[in-house]
C-alpha positions as protocol buffer text, in pm:
chain_id: "A"
residue {
  index: 1
  type: UNK
  ca { x: 8354 y: 8778 z: 6157 }
}
residue {
  index: 2
  type: UNK
  ca { x: 8725 y: 8842 z: 6104 }
}
residue {
  index: 3
  type: UNK
  ca { x: 8693 y: 9158 z: 6313 }
}
residue {
  index: 4
  type: UNK
  ca { x: 8525 y: 8960 z: 6595 }
}
residue {
  index: 5
  type: UNK
  ca { x: 8828 y: 8733 z: 6605 }
}
residue {
  index: 6
  type: UNK
  ca { x: 9027 y: 9043 z: 6705 }
}
residue {
  index: 7
  type: UNK
  ca { x: 8801 y: 9090 z: 7006 }
}
residue {
  index: 8
  type: UNK
  ca { x: 8828 y: 8720 z: 7093 }
}
residue {
  index: 9
  type: UNK
  ca { x: 9207 y: 8735 z: 7062 }
}
residue {
  index: 10
  type: UNK
  ca { x: 9227 y: 9046 z: 7278 }
}
residue {
  index: 11
  type: UNK
  ca { x: 8999 y: 8885 z: 7536 }
}
residue {
  index: 12
  type: UNK
  ca { x: 9218 y: 8574 z: 7548 }
}
residue {
  index: 13
  type: UNK
  ca { x: 9518 y: 8803 z: 7600 }
}
residue {
  index: 14
  type: UNK
  ca { x: 9329 y: 8987 z: 7873 }
}
residue {
  index: 15
  type: UNK
  ca { x: 9280 y: 8663 z: 8063 }
}
residue {
  index: 16
  type: UNK
  ca { x: 9661 y: 8631 z: 8076 }
}
residue {
  index: 17
  type: UNK
  ca { x: 9686 y: 8999 z: 8173 }
}
residue {
  index: 18
  type: UNK
  ca { x: 9433 y: 8950 z: 8451 }
}
residue {
  index: 19
  type: UNK
  ca { x: 9606 y: 8643 z: 8590 }
}
residue {
  index: 20
  type: UNK
  ca { x: 9939 y: 8827 z: 8572 }
}
residue {
  index: 21
  type: UNK
  ca { x: 9782 y: 9121 z: 8758 }
}
residue {
  index: 22
  type: UNK
  ca { x: 9656 y: 8881 z: 9025 }
}
residue {
  index: 23
  type: UNK
  ca { x: 10009 y: 8750 z: 9073 }
}
residue {
  index: 24
  type: UNK
  ca { x: 10152 y: 9104 z: 9071 }
}
residue {
  index: 25
  type: UNK
  ca { x: 9918 y: 9204 z: 9351 }
}
residue {
  index: 26
  type: UNK
  ca { x: 10010 y: 8884 z: 9534 }
}
residue {
  index: 27
  type: UNK
  ca { x: 10380 y: 8971 z: 9502 }
}
residue {
  index: 28
  type: UNK
  ca { x: 10308 y: 9320 z: 9638 }
}
residue {
  index: 29
  type: UNK
  ca { x: 10105 y: 9173 z: 9925 }
}
residue {
  index: 30
  type: UNK
  ca { x: 10395 y: 8948 z: 10021 }
}
residue {
  index: 31
  type: UNK
  ca { x: 10628 y: 9250 z: 10003 }
}
residue {
  index: 32
  type: UNK
  ca { x: 10397 y: 9447 z: 10236 }
}
residue {
  index: 33
  type: UNK
  ca { x: 10363 y: 9151 z: 10472 }
}
residue {
  index: 34
  type: UNK
  ca { x: 10742 y: 9120 z: 10487 }
}
residue {
  index: 35
  type: UNK
  ca { x: 10758 y: 9493 z: 10573 }
}
residue {
  index: 36
  type: UNK
  ca { x: 10509 y: 9439 z: 10861 }
}
residue {
  index: 37
  type: UNK
  ca { x: 10243 y: 9650 z: 10688 }
}
residue {
  index: 38
  type: UNK
  ca { x: 9936 y: 9432 z: 10739 }
}
residue {
  index: 39
  type: UNK
  ca { x: 9677 y: 9681 z: 10611 }
}
residue {
  index: 40
  type: UNK
  ca { x: 9862 y: 9744 z: 10283 }
}
residue {
  index: 41
  type: UNK
  ca { x: 9910 y: 9368 z: 10256 }
}
residue {
  index: 42
  type: UNK
  ca { x: 9538 y: 9306 z: 10313 }
}
residue {
  index: 43
  type: UNK
  ca { x: 9448 y: 9560 z: 10044 }
}
residue {
  index: 44
  type: UNK
  ca { x: 9677 y: 9397 z: 9789 }
}
residue {
  index: 45
  type: UNK
  ca { x: 9580 y: 9039 z: 9881 }
}
residue {
  index: 46
  type: UNK
  ca { x: 9217 y: 9141 z: 9821 }
}
residue {
  index: 47
  type: UNK
  ca { x: 9306 y: 9299 z: 9487 }
}
residue {
  index: 48
  type: UNK
  ca { x: 9491 y: 8982 z: 9389 }
}
residue {
  index: 49
  type: UNK
  ca { x: 9176 y: 8781 z: 9453 }
}
residue {
  index: 50
  type: UNK
  ca { x: 8965 y: 9035 z: 9263 }
}
residue {
  index: 51
  type: UNK
  ca { x: 9194 y: 9027 z: 8959 }
}
residue {
  index: 52
  type: UNK
  ca { x: 9188 y: 8648 z: 8957 }
}
residue {
  index: 53
  type: UNK
  ca { x: 8809 y: 8665 z: 8966 }
}
residue {
  index: 54
  type: UNK
  ca { x: 8803 y: 8908 z: 8675 }
}
residue {
  index: 55
  type: UNK
  ca { x: 9015 y: 8672 z: 8467 }
}
residue {
  index: 56
  type: UNK
  ca { x: 8786 y: 8381 z: 8555 }
}
residue {
  index: 57
  type: UNK
  ca { x: 8482 y: 8583 z: 8447 }
}
residue {
  index: 58
  type: UNK
  ca { x: 8650 y: 8629 z: 8110 }
}
residue {
  index: 59
  type: UNK
  ca { x: 8728 y: 8257 z: 8093 }
}
residue {
  index: 60
  type: UNK
  ca { x: 8361 y: 8177 z: 8151 }
}
residue {
  index: 61
  type: UNK
  ca { x: 8255 y: 8422 z: 7882 }
}
residue {
  index: 62
  type: UNK
  ca { x: 8493 y: 8260 z: 7632 }
}
residue {
  index: 63
  type: UNK
  ca { x: 8362 y: 7916 z: 7727 }
}
residue {
  index: 64
  type: UNK
  ca { x: 8001 y: 8033 z: 7697 }
}
residue {
  index: 65
  type: UNK
  ca { x: 8069 y: 8172 z: 7349 }
}
residue {
  index: 66
  type: UNK
  ca { x: 8251 y: 7853 z: 7235 }
}
residue {
  index: 67
  type: UNK
  ca { x: 8569 y: 8049 z: 7164 }
}
residue {
  index: 68
  type: UNK
  ca { x: 8873 y: 7817 z: 7146 }
}
residue {
  index: 69
  type: UNK
  ca { x: 9084 y: 7891 z: 7452 }
}
residue {
  index: 70
  type: UNK
  ca { x: 9361 y: 7749 z: 7667 }
}
residue {
  index: 71
  type: UNK
  ca { x: 9536 y: 7886 z: 7975 }
}
residue {
  index: 72
  type: UNK
  ca { x: 9901 y: 7967 z: 7913 }
}
residue {
  index: 73
  type: UNK
  ca { x: 10183 y: 8130 z: 8102 }
}
residue {
  index: 74
  type: UNK
  ca { x: 10198 y: 8465 z: 8275 }
}
residue {
  index: 75
  type: UNK
  ca { x: 10391 y: 8779 z: 8199 }
}
residue {
  index: 76
  type: UNK
  ca { x: 10678 y: 8880 z: 8428 }
}
residue {
  index: 77
  type: UNK
  ca { x: 10584 y: 8976 z: 8784 }
}
residue {
  index: 78
  type: UNK
  ca { x: 10790 y: 9227 z: 8981 }
}
residue {
  index: 79
  type: UNK
  ca { x: 10858 y: 9086 z: 9329 }
}
residue {
  index: 80
  type: UNK
  ca { x: 11062 y: 9366 z: 9490 }
}
residue {
  index: 81
  type: UNK
  ca { x: 11011 y: 9737 z: 9545 }
}
residue {
  index: 82
  type: UNK
  ca { x: 11225 y: 10019 z: 9682 }
}
residue {
  index: 83
  type: UNK
  ca { x: 10952 y: 10141 z: 9915 }
}
residue {
  index: 84
  type: UNK
  ca { x: 10582 y: 10100 z: 9990 }
}
residue {
  index: 85
  type: UNK
  ca { x: 10519 y: 10415 z: 9788 }
}
residue {
  index: 86
  type: UNK
  ca { x: 10708 y: 10270 z: 9490 }
}
residue {
  index: 87
  type: UNK
  ca { x: 10498 y: 9954 z: 9513 }
}
residue {
  index: 88
  type: UNK
  ca { x: 10168 y: 10145 z: 9511 }
}
residue {
  index: 89
  type: UNK
  ca { x: 10287 y: 10374 z: 9231 }
}
residue {
  index: 90
  type: UNK
  ca { x: 10381 y: 10069 z: 9026 }
}
residue {
  index: 91
  type: UNK
  ca { x: 10043 y: 9907 z: 9088 }
}
residue {
  index: 92
  type: UNK
  ca { x: 9862 y: 10228 z: 8997 }
}
residue {
  index: 93
  type: UNK
  ca { x: 10054 y: 10239 z: 8668 }
}
residue {
  index: 94
  type: UNK
  ca { x: 9952 y: 9877 z: 8604 }
}
residue {
  index: 95
  type: UNK
  ca { x: 9586 y: 9968 z: 8671 }
}
residue {
  index: 96
  type: UNK
  ca { x: 9611 y: 10247 z: 8414 }
}
residue {
  index: 97
  type: UNK
  ca { x: 9754 y: 10000 z: 8160 }
}
residue {
  index: 98
  type: UNK
  ca { x: 9467 y: 9763 z: 8237 }
}
residue {
  index: 99
  type: UNK
  ca { x: 9219 y: 10045 z: 8178 }
}
residue {
  index: 100
  type: UNK
  ca { x: 9370 y: 10108 z: 7835 }
}
residue {
  index: 101
  type: UNK
  ca { x: 9359 y: 9734 z: 7755 }
}
residue {
  index: 102
  type: UNK
  ca { x: 8995 y: 9705 z: 7855 }
}
residue {
  index: 103
  type: UNK
  ca { x: 8905 y: 10017 z: 7658 }
}
residue {
  index: 104
  type: UNK
  ca { x: 9074 y: 9856 z: 7358 }
}
residue {
  index: 105
  type: UNK
  ca { x: 8860 y: 9548 z: 7407 }
}
residue {
  index: 106
  type: UNK
  ca { x: 8543 y: 9756 z: 7409 }
}
residue {
  index: 107
  type: UNK
  ca { x: 8657 y: 9937 z: 7093 }
}
residue {
  index: 108
  type: UNK
  ca { x: 8732 y: 9604 z: 6920 }
}
residue {
  index: 109
  type: UNK
  ca { x: 8388 y: 9469 z: 7014 }
}
residue {
  index: 110
  type: UNK
  ca { x: 8225 y: 9786 z: 6885 }
}
residue {
  index: 111
  type: UNK
  ca { x: 8414 y: 9771 z: 6552 }
}
residue {
  index: 112
  type: UNK
  ca { x: 8309 y: 9408 z: 6513 }
}
residue {
  index: 113
  type: UNK
  ca { x: 7946 y: 9491 z: 6598 }
}
residue {
  index: 114
  type: UNK
  ca { x: 7980 y: 9238 z: 6880 }
}
residue {
  index: 115
  type: UNK
  ca { x: 7715 y: 9387 z: 7104 }
}
residue {
  index: 116
  type: UNK
  ca { x: 7735 y: 9098 z: 7352 }
}
residue {
  index: 117
  type: UNK
  ca { x: 8110 y: 9145 z: 7385 }
}
residue {
  index: 118
  type: UNK
  ca { x: 8075 y: 9519 z: 7428 }
}
residue {
  index: 119
  type: UNK
  ca { x: 7804 y: 9477 z: 7692 }
}
residue {
  index: 120
  type: UNK
  ca { x: 8012 y: 9214 z: 7873 }
}
residue {
  index: 121
  type: UNK
  ca { x: 8310 y: 9451 z: 7893 }
}
residue {
  index: 122
  type: UNK
  ca { x: 8109 y: 9738 z: 8047 }
}
residue {
  index: 123
  type: UNK
  ca { x: 8118 y: 9577 z: 8391 }
}
residue {
  index: 124
  type: UNK
  ca { x: 8499 y: 9559 z: 8379 }
}
residue {
  index: 125
  type: UNK
  ca { x: 8527 y: 9926 z: 8282 }
}
residue {
  index: 126
  type: UNK
  ca { x: 8320 y: 10017 z: 8588 }
}
residue {
  index: 127
  type: UNK
  ca { x: 8549 y: 9807 z: 8804 }
}
residue {
  index: 128
  type: UNK
  ca { x: 8851 y: 9986 z: 8659 }
}
residue {
  index: 129
  type: UNK
  ca { x: 8716 y: 10324 z: 8763 }
}
residue {
  index: 130
  type: UNK
  ca { x: 8700 y: 10194 z: 9122 }
}
residue {
  index: 131
  type: UNK
  ca { x: 9041 y: 10023 z: 9100 }
}
residue {
  index: 132
  type: UNK
  ca { x: 9223 y: 10329 z: 8968 }
}
residue {
  index: 133
  type: UNK
  ca { x: 9048 y: 10553 z: 9222 }
}
residue {
  index: 134
  type: UNK
  ca { x: 9141 y: 10319 z: 9507 }
}
residue {
  index: 135
  type: UNK
  ca { x: 9506 y: 10299 z: 9409 }
}
residue {
  index: 136
  type: UNK
  ca { x: 9517 y: 10676 z: 9354 }
}
residue {
  index: 137
  type: UNK
  ca { x: 9382 y: 10725 z: 9707 }
}
residue {
  index: 138
  type: UNK
  ca { x: 9648 y: 10493 z: 9851 }
}
residue {
  index: 139
  type: UNK
  ca { x: 9923 y: 10677 z: 9665 }
}
residue {
  index: 140
  type: UNK
  ca { x: 9789 y: 11015 z: 9778 }
}
residue {
  index: 141
  type: UNK
  ca { x: 9778 y: 10900 z: 10141 }
}
residue {
  index: 142
  type: UNK
  ca { x: 10132 y: 10763 z: 10115 }
}
residue {
  index: 143
  type: UNK
  ca { x: 10249 y: 11095 z: 9972 }
}
residue {
  index: 144
  type: UNK
  ca { x: 10085 y: 11292 z: 10255 }
}
residue {
  index: 145
  type: UNK
  ca { x: 10211 y: 11081 z: 10543 }
}
residue {
  index: 146
  type: UNK
  ca { x: 10569 y: 11047 z: 10662 }
}
residue {
  index: 147
  type: UNK
  ca { x: 10474 y: 10777 z: 10909 }
}
residue {
  index: 148
  type: UNK
  ca { x: 10364 y: 10441 z: 10766 }
}
residue {
  index: 149
  type: UNK
  ca { x: 10175 y: 10373 z: 11090 }
}
residue {
  index: 150
  type: UNK
  ca { x: 9943 y: 10662 z: 10996 }
}
residue {
  index: 151
  type: UNK
  ca { x: 9895 y: 10512 z: 10648 }
}
residue {
  index: 152
  type: UNK
  ca { x: 9810 y: 10176 z: 10803 }
}
residue {
  index: 153
  type: UNK
  ca { x: 9567 y: 10345 z: 11042 }
}
residue {
  index: 154
  type: UNK
  ca { x: 9399 y: 10531 z: 10753 }
}
residue {
  index: 155
  type: UNK
  ca { x: 9351 y: 10205 z: 10562 }
}
residue {
  index: 156
  type: UNK
  ca { x: 9215 y: 10027 z: 10870 }
}
residue {
  index: 157
  type: UNK
  ca { x: 8978 y: 10313 z: 10946 }
}
residue {
  index: 158
  type: UNK
  ca { x: 8868 y: 10419 z: 10597 }
}
residue {
  index: 159
  type: UNK
  ca { x: 8928 y: 10140 z: 10348 }
}
residue {
  index: 160
  type: UNK
  ca { x: 8867 y: 9822 z: 10542 }
}
residue {
  index: 161
  type: UNK
  ca { x: 8528 y: 9667 z: 10545 }
}
residue {
  index: 162
  type: UNK
  ca { x: 8323 y: 9407 z: 10372 }
}
residue {
  index: 163
  type: UNK
  ca { x: 8247 y: 9495 z: 10013 }
}
residue {
  index: 164
  type: UNK
  ca { x: 7886 y: 9442 z: 9912 }
}
residue {
  index: 165
  type: UNK
  ca { x: 7814 y: 9147 z: 9686 }
}
residue {
  index: 166
  type: UNK
  ca { x: 7784 y: 9265 z: 9326 }
}
residue {
  index: 167
  type: UNK
  ca { x: 7491 y: 9079 z: 9176 }
}
residue {
  index: 168
  type: UNK
  ca { x: 7558 y: 9238 z: 8836 }
}
residue {
  index: 169
  type: UNK
  ca { x: 7902 y: 9077 z: 8801 }
}
residue {
  index: 170
  type: UNK
  ca { x: 7945 y: 8825 z: 8520 }
}
residue {
  index: 171
  type: UNK
  ca { x: 7965 y: 8461 z: 8629 }
}
residue {
  index: 172
  type: UNK
  ca { x: 8312 y: 8319 z: 8708 }
}
residue {
  index: 173
  type: UNK
  ca { x: 8442 y: 7997 z: 8561 }
}
residue {
  index: 174
  type: UNK
  ca { x: 8448 y: 7734 z: 8832 }
}
residue {
  index: 175
  type: UNK
  ca { x: 8205 y: 7918 z: 9059 }
}
residue {
  index: 176
  type: UNK
  ca { x: 7882 y: 7755 z: 9156 }
}
C-alpha cells in the first residue's frame, strides 16, 4: 500500500500540473489574440479547456477512490513570448514534460500493482500522443512559413473543426 501512495501523490501533483498547463495555454491564447492571430489563439484556447478537463478527470478519479485531496496553487505561468514560434516551441516542450510525468504515473501504478490506476492513465497517454503530434505540426508549419497569414490559413483549413465526442474519456468532476 505504501507504493500506491506514491501513485496517489503523483496523481495529486498531476492535477496541479494539468491546471497549470490549462493556464499556460490560456496565457499563450491571450498572447496570440493580442498579436491578432485568431487561429493560433483558438487552438490554444481549446487546449486550455482540454487541459482543464484532464485535470478534472483526475480530480474525479481521486474522489471516486476516496483519496484525500485538496486543490492548491499553480506553478508559474509564462505570459510573454518573443514570437509565435517561441510560444509554440515552449508549449511543445511543456507537452513533452507532461508526457514524461504521465509515463511516470503509469510506472508508479504498475509498481504498486494498482491496475485500476494504470488502466485509468492509459487514456491520458493516448491524449498525449495527439497533443504532442498537434504541437509538433504547428511548430513545423511555423518553421516552414515566413508569413503568419499562411500559418493562420493552414490552421483554419486543416486544424479547425469540431472534434468528435470521446465516449471513452474518464468522467470529469463537476460534469453531469
